[in-house]
Short mmCIF file of C-alpha atoms in Angstrom, two decimals:
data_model
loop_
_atom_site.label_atom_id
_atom_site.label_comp_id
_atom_site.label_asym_id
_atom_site.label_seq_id
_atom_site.Cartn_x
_atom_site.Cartn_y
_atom_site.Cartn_z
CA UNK A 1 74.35 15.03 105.23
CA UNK A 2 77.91 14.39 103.97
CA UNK A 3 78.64 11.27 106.05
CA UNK A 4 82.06 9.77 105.58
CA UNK A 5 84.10 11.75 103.07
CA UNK A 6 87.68 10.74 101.41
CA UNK A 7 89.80 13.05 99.65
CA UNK A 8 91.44 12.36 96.85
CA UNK A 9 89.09 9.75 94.93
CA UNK A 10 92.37 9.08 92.80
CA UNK A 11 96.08 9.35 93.53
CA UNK A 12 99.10 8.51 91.47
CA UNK A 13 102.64 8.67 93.55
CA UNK A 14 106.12 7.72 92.91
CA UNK A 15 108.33 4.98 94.91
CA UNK A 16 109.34 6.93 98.17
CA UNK A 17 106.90 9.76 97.75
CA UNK A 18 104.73 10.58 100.99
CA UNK A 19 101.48 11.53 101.06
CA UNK A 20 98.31 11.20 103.34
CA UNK A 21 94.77 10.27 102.57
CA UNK A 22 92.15 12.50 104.33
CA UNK A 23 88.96 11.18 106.07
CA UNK A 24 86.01 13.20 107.59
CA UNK A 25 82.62 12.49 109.32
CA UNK A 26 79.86 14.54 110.31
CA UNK A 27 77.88 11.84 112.49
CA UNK A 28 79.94 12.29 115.60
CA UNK A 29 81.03 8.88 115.74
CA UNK A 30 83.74 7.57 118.15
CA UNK A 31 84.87 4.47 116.15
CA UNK A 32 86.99 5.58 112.81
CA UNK A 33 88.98 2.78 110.43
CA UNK A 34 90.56 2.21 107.88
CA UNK A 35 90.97 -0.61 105.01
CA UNK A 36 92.78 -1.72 101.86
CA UNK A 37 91.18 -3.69 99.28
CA UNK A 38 92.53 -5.48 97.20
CA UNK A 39 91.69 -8.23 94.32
CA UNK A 40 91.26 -11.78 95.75
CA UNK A 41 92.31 -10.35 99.49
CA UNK A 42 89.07 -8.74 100.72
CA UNK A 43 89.53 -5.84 102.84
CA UNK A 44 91.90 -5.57 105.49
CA UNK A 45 92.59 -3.26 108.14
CA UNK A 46 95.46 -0.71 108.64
CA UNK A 47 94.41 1.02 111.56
CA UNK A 48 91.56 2.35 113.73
CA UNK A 49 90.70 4.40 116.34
CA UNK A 50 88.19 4.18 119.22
CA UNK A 51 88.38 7.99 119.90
CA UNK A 52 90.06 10.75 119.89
CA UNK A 53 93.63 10.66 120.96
CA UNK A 54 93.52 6.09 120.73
CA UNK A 55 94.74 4.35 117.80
CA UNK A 56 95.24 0.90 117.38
CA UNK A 57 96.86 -1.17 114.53
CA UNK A 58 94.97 -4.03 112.47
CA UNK A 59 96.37 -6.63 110.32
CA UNK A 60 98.55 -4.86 107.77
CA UNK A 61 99.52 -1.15 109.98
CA UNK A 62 103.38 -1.38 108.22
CA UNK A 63 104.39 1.61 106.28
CA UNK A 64 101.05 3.79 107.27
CA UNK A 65 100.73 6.27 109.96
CA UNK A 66 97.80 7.24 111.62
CA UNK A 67 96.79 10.04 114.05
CA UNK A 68 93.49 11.46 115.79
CA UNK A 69 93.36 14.68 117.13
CA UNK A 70 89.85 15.25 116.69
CA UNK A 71 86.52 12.81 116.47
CA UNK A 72 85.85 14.26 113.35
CA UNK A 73 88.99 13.96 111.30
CA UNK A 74 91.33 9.98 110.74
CA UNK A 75 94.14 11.12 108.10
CA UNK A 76 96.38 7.53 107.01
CA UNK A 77 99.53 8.79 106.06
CA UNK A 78 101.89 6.86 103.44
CA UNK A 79 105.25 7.85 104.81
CA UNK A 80 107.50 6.07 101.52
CA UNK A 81 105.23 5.09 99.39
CA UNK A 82 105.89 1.59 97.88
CA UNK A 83 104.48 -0.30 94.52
CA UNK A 84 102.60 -2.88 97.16
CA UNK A 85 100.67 0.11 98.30
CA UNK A 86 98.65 -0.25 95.06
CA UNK A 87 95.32 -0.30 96.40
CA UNK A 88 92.02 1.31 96.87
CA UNK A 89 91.63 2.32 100.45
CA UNK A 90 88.32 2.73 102.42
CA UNK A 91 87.83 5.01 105.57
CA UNK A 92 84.92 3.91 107.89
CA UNK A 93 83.52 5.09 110.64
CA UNK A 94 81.13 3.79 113.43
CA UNK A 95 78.82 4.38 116.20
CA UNK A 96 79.37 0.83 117.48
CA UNK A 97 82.13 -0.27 115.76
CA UNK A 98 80.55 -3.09 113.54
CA UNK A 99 78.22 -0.58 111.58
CA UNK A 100 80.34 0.98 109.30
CA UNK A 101 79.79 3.30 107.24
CA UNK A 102 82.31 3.69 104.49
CA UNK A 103 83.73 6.70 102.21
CA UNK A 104 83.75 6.12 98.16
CA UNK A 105 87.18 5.19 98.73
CA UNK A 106 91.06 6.33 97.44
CA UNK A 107 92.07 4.56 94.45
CA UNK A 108 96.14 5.02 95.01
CA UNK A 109 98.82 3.78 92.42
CA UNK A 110 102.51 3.60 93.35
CA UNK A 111 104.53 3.48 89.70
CA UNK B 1 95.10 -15.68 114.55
CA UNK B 2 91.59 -15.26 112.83
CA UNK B 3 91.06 -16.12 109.76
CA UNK B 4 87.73 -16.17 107.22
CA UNK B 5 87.79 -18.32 104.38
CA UNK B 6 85.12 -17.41 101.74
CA UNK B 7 85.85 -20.19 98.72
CA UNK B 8 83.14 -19.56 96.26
CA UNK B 9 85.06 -16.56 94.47
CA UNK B 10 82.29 -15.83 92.06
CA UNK B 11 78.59 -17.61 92.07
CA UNK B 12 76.08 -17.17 88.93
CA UNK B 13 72.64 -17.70 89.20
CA UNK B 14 69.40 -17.05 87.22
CA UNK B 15 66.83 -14.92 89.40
CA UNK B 16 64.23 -16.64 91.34
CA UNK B 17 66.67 -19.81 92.44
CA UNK B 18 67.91 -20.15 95.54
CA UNK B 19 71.68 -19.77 96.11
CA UNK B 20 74.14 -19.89 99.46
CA UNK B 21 77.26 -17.84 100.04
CA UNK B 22 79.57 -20.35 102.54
CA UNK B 23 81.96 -18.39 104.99
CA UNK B 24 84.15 -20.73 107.03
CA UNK B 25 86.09 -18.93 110.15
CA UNK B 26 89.25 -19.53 112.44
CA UNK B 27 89.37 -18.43 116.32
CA UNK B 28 91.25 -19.20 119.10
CA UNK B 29 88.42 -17.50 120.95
CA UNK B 30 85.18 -18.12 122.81
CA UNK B 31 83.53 -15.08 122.51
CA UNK B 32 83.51 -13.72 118.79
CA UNK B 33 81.05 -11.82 116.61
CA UNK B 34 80.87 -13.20 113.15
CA UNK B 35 78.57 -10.37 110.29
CA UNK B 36 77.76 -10.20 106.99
CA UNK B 37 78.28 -7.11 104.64
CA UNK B 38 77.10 -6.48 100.86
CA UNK B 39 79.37 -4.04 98.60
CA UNK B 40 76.85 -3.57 95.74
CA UNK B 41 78.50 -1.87 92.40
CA UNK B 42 78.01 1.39 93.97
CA UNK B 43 80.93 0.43 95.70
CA UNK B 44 79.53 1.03 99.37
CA UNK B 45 79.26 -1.44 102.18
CA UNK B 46 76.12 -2.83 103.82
CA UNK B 47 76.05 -4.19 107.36
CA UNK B 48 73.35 -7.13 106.81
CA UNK B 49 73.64 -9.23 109.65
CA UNK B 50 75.49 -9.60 113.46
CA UNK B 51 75.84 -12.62 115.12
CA UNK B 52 77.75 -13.57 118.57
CA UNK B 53 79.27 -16.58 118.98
CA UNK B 54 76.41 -17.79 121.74
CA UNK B 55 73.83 -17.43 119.57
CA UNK B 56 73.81 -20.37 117.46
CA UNK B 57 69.96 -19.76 116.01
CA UNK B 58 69.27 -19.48 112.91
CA UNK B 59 67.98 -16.17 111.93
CA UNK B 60 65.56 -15.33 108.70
CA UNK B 61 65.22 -11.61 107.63
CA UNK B 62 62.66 -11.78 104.32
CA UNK B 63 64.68 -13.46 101.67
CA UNK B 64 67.93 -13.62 103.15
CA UNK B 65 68.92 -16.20 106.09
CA UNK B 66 71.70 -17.66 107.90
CA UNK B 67 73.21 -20.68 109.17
CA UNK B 68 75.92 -20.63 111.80
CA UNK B 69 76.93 -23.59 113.23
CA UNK B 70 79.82 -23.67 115.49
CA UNK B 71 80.60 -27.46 115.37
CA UNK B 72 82.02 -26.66 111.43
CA UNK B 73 83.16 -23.21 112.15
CA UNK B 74 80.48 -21.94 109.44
CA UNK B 75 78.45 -19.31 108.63
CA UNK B 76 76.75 -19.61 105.89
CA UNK B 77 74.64 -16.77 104.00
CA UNK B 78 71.32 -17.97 101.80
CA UNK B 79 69.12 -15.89 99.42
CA UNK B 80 65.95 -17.19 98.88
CA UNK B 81 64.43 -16.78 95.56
CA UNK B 82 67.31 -14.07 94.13
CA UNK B 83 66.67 -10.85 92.62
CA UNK B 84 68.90 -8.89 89.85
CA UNK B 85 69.19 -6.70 92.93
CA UNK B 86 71.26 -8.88 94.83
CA UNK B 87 74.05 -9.05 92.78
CA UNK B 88 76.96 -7.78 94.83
CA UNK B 89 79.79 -8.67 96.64
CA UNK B 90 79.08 -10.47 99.61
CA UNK B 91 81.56 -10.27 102.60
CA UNK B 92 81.80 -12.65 105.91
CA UNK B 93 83.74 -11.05 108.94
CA UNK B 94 85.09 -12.14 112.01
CA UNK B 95 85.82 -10.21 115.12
CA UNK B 96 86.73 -10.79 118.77
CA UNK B 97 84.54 -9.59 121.40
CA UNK B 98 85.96 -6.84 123.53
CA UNK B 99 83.72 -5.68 125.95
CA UNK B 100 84.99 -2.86 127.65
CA UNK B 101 85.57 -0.59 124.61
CA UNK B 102 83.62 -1.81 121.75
CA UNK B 103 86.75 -1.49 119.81
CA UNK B 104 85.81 -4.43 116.86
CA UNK B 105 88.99 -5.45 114.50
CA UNK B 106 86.47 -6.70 111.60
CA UNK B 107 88.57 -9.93 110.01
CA UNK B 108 86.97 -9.79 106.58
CA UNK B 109 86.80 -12.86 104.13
CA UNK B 110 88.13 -12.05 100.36
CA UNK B 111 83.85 -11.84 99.39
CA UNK B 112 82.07 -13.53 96.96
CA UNK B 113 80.49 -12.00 93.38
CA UNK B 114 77.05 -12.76 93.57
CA UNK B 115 75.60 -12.73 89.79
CA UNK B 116 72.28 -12.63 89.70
CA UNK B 117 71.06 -12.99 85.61
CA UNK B 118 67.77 -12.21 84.49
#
């Protein structure tokens, strides 16, 4: 029972490089997110979807993409990566949209 | 805009005492749901607790309990008798209501490191 699963656990990019953040689930569930933590800031959210096909921004959606083509899959895509990007970066997904259930996380550094 | 103000950056305690995690919360709106998460070392979030913003009771849940009280905009989080268990980050979030598609932009505070010393 794999859950929510992120690939890669650890990313190093250059200023301007693109790249994009996978995230899969196996529990069928119509709400997907996803979130940036970082120190002192809690997490925040970039974007999230409702279902396939509907995405919606949250609080910081500049300079990340998103797309849902299928229930299963919610890839956030860094289209110029940027040194503020620094974070760690949670996918989550939901059956209600309040119980999420969270990958280990992306730790991404932007040199 | 919403906002969720956690102050306590970092609470120590010895186990067995009591301690109290404050979350303070700004909305413009009348129906909200205000929760409670747990990111242990492991790294993982907990859901521990949903509230709606018509339901001022108190709730109790073994060892944990909580305290909203719309007059101060709080929602307070208290462990009762803490355990080297609990220690963990402890998150307050915020979100509107919307009805029709249960679509819930979570508003998270910046948490609270709960240090719970044997």
């Amino acid at each position: 029972n794999a859950g929510v699963t992120q690939t890669p656990k650890f990313q190093v990019l250059k200023t301007g490089q693109s790249m994009t953040l996978q995230c899969a689930q196996d529990m069928n569930h119509e709400y997907m997110s996803w979130y940036r933590q970082d120190p002192g800031m809690g997490l925040r959210l970039i974007h999230y979807s409702v279902g396939a096909g509907i995405t919606d921004q949250g609080e910081v959606p500049n300079g990340y993409n998103v797309s849902r083509s299928t229930t299963e899959d919610f890839p956030l895509r860094l289209l110029s990566a940027a040194p503020s990007q620094t974070s760690v970066y949670f996918c989550a997904s939901s059956p209600n949209g309040w119980t999420l259930h969270f990958g280990n996380g992306t730790r991404l550094t932007v040199t | 805009a919403q906002k969720v103000t956690q102050a306590q950056t970092e609470i120590s305690v010895v186990e067995k005492e009591d301690v109290t995690l404050d979350c303070v919360y700004e909305t413009r709106d009348t129906t909200y749901y205000l929760f409670w998460y747990k990111q242990p070392p492991s790294g993982e979030l907990v859901f521990l607790i949903r509230r709606n913003s018509f339901d001022e009771q108190n709730e109790i849940s073994g060892r944990y309990s909580w305290n909203f009280q719309k007059s101060t905009s709080s929602f307070n989080f208290t462990i009762t008798a803490s355990q080297v268990v609990d220690s963990a980050v402890y998150f307050c979030a915020l979100s509107e209501a919307r009805w029709m598609d249960s679509s819930y932009k979570l508003i998270f505070g910046s948490g609270t490191r709960l240090l719970v010393r044997p």
